CSV table of C-alpha atoms and ligand atoms in Angstrom, one decimal:
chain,number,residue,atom,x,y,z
W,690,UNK,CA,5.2,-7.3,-16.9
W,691,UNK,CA,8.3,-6.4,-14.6
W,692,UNK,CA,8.3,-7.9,-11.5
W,693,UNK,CA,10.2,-4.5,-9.9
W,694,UNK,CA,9.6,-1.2,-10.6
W,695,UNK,CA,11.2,2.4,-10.0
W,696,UNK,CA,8.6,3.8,-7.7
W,697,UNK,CA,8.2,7.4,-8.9
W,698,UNK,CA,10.6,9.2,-11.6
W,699,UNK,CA,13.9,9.5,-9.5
W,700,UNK,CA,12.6,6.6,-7.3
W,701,UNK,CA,13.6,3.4,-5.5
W,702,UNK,CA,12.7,-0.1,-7.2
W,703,UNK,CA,10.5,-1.5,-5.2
W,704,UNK,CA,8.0,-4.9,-5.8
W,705,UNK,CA,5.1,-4.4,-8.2
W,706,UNK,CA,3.3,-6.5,-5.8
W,707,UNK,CA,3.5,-5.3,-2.2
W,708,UNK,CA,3.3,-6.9,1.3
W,709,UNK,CA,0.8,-5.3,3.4
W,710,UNK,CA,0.8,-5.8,7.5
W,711,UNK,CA,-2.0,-3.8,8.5
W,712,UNK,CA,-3.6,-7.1,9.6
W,713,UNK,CA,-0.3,-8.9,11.0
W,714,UNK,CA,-1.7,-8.8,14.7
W,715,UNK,CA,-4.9,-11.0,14.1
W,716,UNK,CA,-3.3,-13.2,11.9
W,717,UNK,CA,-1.3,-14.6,15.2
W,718,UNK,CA,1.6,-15.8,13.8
W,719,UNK,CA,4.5,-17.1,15.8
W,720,UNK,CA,8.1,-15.1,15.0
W,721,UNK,CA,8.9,-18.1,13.1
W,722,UNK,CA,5.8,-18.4,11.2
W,723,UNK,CA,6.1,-14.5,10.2
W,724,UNK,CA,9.5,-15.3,9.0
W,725,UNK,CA,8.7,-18.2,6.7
W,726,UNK,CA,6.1,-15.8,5.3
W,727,UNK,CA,8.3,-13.1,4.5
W,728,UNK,CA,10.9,-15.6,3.5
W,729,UNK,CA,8.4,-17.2,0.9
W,730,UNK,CA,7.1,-13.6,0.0
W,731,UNK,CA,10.9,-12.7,-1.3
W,732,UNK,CA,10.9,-16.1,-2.9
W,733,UNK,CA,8.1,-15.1,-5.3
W,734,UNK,CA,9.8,-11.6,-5.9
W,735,UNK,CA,7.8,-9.5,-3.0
W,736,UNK,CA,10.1,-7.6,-1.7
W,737,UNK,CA,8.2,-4.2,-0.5
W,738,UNK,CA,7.0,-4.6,2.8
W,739,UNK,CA,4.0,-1.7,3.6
W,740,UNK,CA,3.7,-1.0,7.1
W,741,UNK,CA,1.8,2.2,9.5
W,742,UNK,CA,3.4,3.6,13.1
W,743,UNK,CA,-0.8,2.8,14.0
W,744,UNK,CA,-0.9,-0.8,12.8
W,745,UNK,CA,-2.4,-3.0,15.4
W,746,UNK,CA,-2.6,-0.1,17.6
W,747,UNK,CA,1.3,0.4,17.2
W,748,UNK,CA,2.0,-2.8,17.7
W,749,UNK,CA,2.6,-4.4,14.1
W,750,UNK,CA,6.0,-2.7,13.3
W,751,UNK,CA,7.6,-4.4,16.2
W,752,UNK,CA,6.4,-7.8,15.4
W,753,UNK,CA,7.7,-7.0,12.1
W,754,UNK,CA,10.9,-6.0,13.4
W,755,UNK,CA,11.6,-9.0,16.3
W,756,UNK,CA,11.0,-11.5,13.2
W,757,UNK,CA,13.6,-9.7,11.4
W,758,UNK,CA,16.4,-8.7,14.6
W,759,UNK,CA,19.4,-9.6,13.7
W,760,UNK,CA,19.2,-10.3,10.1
W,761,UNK,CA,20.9,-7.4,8.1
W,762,UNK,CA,21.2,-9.4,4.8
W,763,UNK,CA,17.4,-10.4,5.1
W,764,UNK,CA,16.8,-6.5,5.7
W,765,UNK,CA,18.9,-5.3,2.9
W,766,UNK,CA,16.8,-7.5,0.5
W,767,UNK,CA,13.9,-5.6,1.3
W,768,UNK,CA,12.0,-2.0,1.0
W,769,UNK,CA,10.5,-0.9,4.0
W,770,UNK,CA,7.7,1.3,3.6
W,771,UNK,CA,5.9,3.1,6.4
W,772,UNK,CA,3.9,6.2,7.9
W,773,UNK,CA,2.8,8.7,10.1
W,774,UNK,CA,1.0,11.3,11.0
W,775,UNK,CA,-2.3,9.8,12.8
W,776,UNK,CA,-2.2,10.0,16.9
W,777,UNK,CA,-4.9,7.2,17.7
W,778,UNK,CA,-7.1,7.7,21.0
W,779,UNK,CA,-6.5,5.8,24.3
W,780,UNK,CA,-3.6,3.5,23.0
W,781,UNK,CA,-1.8,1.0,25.0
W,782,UNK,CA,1.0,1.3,23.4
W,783,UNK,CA,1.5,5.3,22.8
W,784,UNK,CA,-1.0,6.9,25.7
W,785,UNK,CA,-1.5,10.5,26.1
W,786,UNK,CA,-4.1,11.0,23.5
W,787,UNK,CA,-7.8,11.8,24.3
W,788,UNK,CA,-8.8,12.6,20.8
W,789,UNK,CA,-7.8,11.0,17.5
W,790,UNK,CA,-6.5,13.5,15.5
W,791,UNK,CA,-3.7,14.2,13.2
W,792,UNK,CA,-0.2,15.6,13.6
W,793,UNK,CA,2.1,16.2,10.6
W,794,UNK,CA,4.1,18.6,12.7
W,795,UNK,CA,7.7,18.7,12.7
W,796,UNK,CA,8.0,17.0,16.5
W,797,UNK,CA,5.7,14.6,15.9
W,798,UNK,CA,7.2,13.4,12.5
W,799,UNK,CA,10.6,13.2,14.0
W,800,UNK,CA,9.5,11.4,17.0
W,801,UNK,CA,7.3,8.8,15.0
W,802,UNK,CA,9.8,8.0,12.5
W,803,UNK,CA,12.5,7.2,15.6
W,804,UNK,CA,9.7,4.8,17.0
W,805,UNK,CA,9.3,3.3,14.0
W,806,UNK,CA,13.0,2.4,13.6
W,807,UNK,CA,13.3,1.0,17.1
W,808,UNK,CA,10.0,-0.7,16.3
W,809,UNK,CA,11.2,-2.6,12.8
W,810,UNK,CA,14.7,-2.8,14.5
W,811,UNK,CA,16.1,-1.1,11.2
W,812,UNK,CA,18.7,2.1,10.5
W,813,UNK,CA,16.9,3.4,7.6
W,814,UNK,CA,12.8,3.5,6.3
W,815,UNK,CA,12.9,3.1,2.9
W,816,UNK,CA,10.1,5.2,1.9
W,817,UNK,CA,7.7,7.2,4.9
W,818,UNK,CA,4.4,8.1,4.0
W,819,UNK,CA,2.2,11.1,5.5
W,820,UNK,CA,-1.0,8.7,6.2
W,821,UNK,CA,-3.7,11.1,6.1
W,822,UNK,CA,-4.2,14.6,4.8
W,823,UNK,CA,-4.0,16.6,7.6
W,824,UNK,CA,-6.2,20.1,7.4
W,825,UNK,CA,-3.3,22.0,9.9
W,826,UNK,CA,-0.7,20.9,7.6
W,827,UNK,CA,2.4,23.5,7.4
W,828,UNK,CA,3.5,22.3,4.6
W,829,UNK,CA,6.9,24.2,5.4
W,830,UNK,CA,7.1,22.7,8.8
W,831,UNK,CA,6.8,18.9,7.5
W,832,UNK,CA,8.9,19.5,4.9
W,833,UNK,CA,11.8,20.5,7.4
W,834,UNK,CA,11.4,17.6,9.2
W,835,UNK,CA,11.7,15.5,6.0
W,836,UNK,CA,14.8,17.3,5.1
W,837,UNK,CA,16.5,16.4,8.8
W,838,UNK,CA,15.5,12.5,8.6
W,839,UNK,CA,17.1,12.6,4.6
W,840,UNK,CA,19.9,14.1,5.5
W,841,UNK,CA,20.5,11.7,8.8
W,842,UNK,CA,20.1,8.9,6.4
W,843,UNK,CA,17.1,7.5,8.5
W,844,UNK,CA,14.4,7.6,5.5
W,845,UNK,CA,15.2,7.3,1.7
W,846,UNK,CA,12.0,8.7,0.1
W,847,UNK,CA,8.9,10.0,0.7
W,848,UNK,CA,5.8,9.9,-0.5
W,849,UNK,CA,2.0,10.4,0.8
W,850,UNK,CA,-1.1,8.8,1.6
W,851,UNK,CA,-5.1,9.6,1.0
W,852,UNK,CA,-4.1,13.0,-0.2
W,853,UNK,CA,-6.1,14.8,-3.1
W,854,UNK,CA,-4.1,16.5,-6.2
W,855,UNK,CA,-3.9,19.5,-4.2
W,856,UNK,CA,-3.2,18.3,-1.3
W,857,UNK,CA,-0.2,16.4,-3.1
W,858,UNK,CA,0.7,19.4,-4.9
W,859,UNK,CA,0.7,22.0,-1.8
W,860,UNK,CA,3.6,19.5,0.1
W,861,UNK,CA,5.9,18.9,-3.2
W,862,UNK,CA,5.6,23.0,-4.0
W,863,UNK,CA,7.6,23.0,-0.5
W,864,UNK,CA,10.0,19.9,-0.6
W,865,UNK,CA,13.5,19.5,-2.8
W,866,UNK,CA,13.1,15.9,-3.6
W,867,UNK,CA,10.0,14.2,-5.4
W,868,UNK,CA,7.1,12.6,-3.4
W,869,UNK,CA,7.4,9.3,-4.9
W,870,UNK,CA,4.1,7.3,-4.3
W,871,UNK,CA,0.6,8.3,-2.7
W,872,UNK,CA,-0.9,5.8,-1.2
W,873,UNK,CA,-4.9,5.1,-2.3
W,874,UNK,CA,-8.0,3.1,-1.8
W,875,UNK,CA,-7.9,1.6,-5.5
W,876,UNK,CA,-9.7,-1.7,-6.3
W,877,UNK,CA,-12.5,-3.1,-9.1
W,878,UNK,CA,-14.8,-1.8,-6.6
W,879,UNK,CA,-13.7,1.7,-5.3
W,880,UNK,CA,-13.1,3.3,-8.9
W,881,UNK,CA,-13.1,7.0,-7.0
W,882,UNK,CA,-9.5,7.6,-8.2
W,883,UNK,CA,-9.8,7.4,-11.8
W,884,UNK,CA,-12.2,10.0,-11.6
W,885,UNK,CA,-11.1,12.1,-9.1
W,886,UNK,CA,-7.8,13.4,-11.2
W,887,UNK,CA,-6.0,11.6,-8.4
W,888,UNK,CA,-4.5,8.7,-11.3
W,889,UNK,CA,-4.7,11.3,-13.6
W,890,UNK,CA,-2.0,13.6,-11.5
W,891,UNK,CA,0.1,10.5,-10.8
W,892,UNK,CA,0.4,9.6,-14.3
W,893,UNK,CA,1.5,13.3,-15.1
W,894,UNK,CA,3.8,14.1,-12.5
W,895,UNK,CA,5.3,10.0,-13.0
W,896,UNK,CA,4.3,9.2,-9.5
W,897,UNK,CA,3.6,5.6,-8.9
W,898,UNK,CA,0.2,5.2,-6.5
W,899,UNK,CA,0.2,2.4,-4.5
W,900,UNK,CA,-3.5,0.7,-4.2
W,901,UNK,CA,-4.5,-0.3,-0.6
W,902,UNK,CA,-7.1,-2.5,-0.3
W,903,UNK,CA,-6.7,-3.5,-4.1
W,904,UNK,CA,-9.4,-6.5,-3.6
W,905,UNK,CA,-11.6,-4.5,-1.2
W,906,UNK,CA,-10.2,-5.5,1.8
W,907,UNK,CA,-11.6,-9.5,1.3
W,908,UNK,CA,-15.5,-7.9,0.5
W,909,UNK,CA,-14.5,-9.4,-3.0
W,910,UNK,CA,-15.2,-12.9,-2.1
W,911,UNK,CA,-17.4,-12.3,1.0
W,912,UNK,CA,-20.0,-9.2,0.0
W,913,UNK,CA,-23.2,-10.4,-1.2
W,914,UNK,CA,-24.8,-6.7,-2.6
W,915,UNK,CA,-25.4,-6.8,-6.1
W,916,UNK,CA,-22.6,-4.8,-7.2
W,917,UNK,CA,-20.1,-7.2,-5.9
W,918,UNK,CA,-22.1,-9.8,-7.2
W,919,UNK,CA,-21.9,-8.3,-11.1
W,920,UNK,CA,-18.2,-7.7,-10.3
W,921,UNK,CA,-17.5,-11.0,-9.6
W,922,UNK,CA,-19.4,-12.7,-12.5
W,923,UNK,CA,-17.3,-10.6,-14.6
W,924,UNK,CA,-13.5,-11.0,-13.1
W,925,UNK,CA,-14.6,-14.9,-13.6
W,926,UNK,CA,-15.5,-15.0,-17.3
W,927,UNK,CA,-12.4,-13.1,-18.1
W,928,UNK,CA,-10.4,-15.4,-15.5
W,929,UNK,CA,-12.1,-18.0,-17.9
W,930,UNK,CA,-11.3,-16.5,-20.8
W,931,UNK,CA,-7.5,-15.9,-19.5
W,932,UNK,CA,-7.6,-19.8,-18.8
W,933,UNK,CA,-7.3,-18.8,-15.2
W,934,UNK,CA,-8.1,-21.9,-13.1
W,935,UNK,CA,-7.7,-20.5,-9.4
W,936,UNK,CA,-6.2,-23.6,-8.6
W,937,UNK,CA,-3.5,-21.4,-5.6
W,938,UNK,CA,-6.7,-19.7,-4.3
W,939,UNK,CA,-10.1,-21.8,-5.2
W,940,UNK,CA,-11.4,-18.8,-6.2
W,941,UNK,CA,-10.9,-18.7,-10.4
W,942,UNK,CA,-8.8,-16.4,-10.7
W,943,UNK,CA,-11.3,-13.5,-9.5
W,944,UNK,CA,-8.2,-12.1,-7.4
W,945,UNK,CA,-6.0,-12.3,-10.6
W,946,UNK,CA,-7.9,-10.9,-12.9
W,947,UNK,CA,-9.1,-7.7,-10.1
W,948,UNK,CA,-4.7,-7.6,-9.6
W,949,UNK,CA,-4.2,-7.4,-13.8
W,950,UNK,CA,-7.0,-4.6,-13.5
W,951,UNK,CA,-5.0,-2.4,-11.0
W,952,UNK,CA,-1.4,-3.3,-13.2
W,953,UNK,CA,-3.1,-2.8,-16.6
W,954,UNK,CA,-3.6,1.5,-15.8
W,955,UNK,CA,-0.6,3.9,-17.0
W,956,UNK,CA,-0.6,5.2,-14.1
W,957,UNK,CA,2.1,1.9,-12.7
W,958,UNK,CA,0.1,1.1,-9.9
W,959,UNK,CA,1.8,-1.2,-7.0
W,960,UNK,CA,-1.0,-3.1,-5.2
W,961,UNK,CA,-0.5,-3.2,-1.6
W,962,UNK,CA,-2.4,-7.0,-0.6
W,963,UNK,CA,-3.0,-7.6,2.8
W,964,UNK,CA,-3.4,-12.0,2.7
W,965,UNK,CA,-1.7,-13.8,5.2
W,966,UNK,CA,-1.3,-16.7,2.9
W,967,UNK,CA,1.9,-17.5,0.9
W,968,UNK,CA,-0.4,-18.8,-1.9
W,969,UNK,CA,-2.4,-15.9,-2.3
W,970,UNK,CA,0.9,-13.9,-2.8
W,971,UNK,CA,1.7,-16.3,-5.1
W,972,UNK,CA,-1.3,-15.8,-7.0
W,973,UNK,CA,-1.2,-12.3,-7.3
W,974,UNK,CA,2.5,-12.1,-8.5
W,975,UNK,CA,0.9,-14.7,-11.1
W,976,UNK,CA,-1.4,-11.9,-12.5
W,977,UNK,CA,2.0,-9.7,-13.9
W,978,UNK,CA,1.6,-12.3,-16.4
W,979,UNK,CA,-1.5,-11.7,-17.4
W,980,UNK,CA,-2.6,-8.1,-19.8
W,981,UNK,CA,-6.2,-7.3,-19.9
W,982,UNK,CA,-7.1,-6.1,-23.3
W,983,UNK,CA,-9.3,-2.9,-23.1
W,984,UNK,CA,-12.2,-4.1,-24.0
W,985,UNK,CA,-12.2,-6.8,-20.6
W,986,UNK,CA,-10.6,-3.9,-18.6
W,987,UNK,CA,-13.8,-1.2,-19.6
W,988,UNK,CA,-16.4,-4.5,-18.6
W,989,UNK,CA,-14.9,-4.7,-15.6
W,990,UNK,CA,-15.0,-0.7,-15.4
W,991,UNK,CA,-19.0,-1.2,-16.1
W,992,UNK,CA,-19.8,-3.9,-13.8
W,993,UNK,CA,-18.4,-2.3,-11.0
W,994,UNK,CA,-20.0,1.4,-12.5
W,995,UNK,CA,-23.3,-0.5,-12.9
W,996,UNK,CA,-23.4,1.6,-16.2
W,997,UNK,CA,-23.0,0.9,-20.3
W,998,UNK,CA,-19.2,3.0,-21.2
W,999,UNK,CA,-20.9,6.0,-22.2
T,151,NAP,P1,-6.9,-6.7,0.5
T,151,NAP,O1,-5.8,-7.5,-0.1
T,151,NAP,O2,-7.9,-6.1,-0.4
T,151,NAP,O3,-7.7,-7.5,1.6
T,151,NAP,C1,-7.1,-8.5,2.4
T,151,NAP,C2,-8.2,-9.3,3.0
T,151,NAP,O4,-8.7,-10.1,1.9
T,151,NAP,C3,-7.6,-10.3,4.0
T,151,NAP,O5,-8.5,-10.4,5.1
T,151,NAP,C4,-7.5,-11.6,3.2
T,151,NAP,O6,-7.7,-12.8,4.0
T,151,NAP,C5,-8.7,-11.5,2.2
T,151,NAP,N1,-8.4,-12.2,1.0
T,151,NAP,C6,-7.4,-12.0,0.1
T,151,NAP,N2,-7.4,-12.9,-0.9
T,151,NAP,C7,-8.5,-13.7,-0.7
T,151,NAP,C8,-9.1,-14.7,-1.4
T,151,NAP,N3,-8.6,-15.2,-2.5
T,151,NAP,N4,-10.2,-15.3,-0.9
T,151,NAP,C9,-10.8,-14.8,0.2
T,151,NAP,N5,-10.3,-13.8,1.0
T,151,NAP,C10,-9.1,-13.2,0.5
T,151,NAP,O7,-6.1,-5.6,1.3
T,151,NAP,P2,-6.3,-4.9,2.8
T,151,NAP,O8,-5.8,-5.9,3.8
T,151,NAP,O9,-7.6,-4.2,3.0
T,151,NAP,O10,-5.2,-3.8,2.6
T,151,NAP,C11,-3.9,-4.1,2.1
T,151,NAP,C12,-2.8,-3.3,2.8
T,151,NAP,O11,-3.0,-1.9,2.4
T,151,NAP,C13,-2.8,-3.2,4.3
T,151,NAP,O12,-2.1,-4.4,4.9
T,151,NAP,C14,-2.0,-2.0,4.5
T,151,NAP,O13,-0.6,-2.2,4.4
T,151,NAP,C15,-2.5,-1.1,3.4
T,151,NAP,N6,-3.6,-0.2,3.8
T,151,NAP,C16,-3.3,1.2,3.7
T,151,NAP,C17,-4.3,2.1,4.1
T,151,NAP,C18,-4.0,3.6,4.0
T,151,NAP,O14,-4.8,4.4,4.5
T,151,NAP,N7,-2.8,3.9,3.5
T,151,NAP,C19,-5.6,1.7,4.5
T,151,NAP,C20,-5.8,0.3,4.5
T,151,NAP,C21,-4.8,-0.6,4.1
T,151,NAP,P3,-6.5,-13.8,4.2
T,151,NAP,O15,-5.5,-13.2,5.1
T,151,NAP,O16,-7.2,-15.0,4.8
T,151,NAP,O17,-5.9,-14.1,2.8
């Protein structure tokens, strides 16, 4: 499997495997250490970088972007993906808000994605993502405000996040250029998107979803319910079967095997990890290698369904 993908029909080629820093702040890296991890991520070929104004309570893109200051080849070698559109309550680092709510209004847009460029310390956002479906979206109004940041040159593409077939549909009925990518909660245990028609629009329309959380945000190899439990036992006989020995991870080959899962739908998906350990990259990027026949995909599909395939 290709290590780099066009994201979308008329899209930008972007990692399979993504970089996620929703978590940067706790993992307390030095600017060094956050270098070497990027470093060694665009060793192993990941070179999409998936970030959020609200990460760390808007702190994230601007440890992102001191680690990176100064280094326009490093930044050129990379995709920068990030989004807008939630106002968090009582923050440190943007005050003013009371209630948590959403904004996907033309201001707030504009004004976001300028914070987030001074934040990453970047000229351009590769792709921006609306975060969350926002119930007093004017679809016209966001769409203006995407036309002024394309046209300025300060975002490339666009795309969306958490938003339902018609939500999708109701912003691209408005917009000249394709939303490449919505962003989802996709993983061996959150199957909601293949039955929801959200994959199933993706695959028609040739969007590429990105999965967030694509090994259930760690619950994976921590949850003890009996769901995760079944998963589990399955993603390690096929990780068996595979000749998977976990050896980067210690954990045989479960997180390979969920990875091949996400990869192995038409739909293209680009997991979004969230690990703060080179290895872990490493082992995911391992699981391009590895195609799930259907019959080990559809086990999968009933462990985690708890159901025989009907
Ligand atoms: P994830 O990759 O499912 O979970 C990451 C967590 O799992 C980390 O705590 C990691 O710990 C742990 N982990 C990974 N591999 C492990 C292993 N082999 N053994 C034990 N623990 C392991 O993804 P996520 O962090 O929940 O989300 C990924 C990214 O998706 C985020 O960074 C963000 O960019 C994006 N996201 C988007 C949305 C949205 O609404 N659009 C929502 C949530 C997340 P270590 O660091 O110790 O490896």
């Amino acid at each position: 499997m290709t290590a780099r993908m066009q994201m979308g029909s008329n899209g930008l080629k972007c990692s399979r495997i993504i970089a996620g820093f929703w978590r940067l702040k706790n993992w307390n890296y030095s600017t060094q250490q956050l270098l070497d991890f990027i470093y060694q991520c665009l060793d192993v070929g990941v070179t999409t970088m998936d970030h959020a104004d609200i990460y760390g309570d808007y702190s994230c893109e601007s440890i992102f972007g001191k680690a990176i200051t100064g280094k326009t080849a490093l930044r050129d070698k990379m995709q920068i993906v990030t989004k807008c559109g939630i106002r968090l309550q009582n923050s440190e680092n943007w005050p003013g808000v009371v209630h948590q709510h959403y904004n996907t209004g033309y201001d707030h847009i504009i004004t976001s994605v300028e914070r987030s460029l001074k934040n990453l310390n970047t000229d351009y956002i590769d792709v921006l993502l609306i975060h969350r479906p926002d119930a007093l979206m004017d679809a016209d109004e966001t769409a203006r405000a995407f036309d002024k940041l394309l046209k300025e040159g300060k975002v490339r593409y666009f795309g969306v996040s958490n938003f339902s077939p018609s939500q999708f549909n109701l912003l691209q009925s408005r917009l000249q250029q394709p939303l490449i990518t919505n962003q989802i909660e996709c993983s061996v245990s959150f199957l909601d998107p293949l039955h929801d028609r959200t994959l199933d629009q993706c695959q028609q329309l040739r969007v590429s979803p990105m999965a967030w959380s694509p090994l259930g945000g760690g619950n994976l190899f921590t949850d003890d319910s009996e769901k995760t439990g079944r998963i589990r036992n399955v993603l390690k006989t096929i990780g068996m079967e595979a000749g998977l020995n976990g050896q980067k991870t210690g954990e045989y080959g479960i997180d390979q095997v969920a990875i091949a899962w996400l990869l192995r739908h038409p739909s293209n998906i680009f997991p979004v990890l969230g690990t703060s350990k080179p290895e872990r990259i490493r082992s995911a990027v391992d699981a391009l290698e590895i195609m799930l026949s259907r019959e080990q995909w559809y086990r999968i599909w009933s462990a985690s369904t708890g159901t025989p395939v009907p």
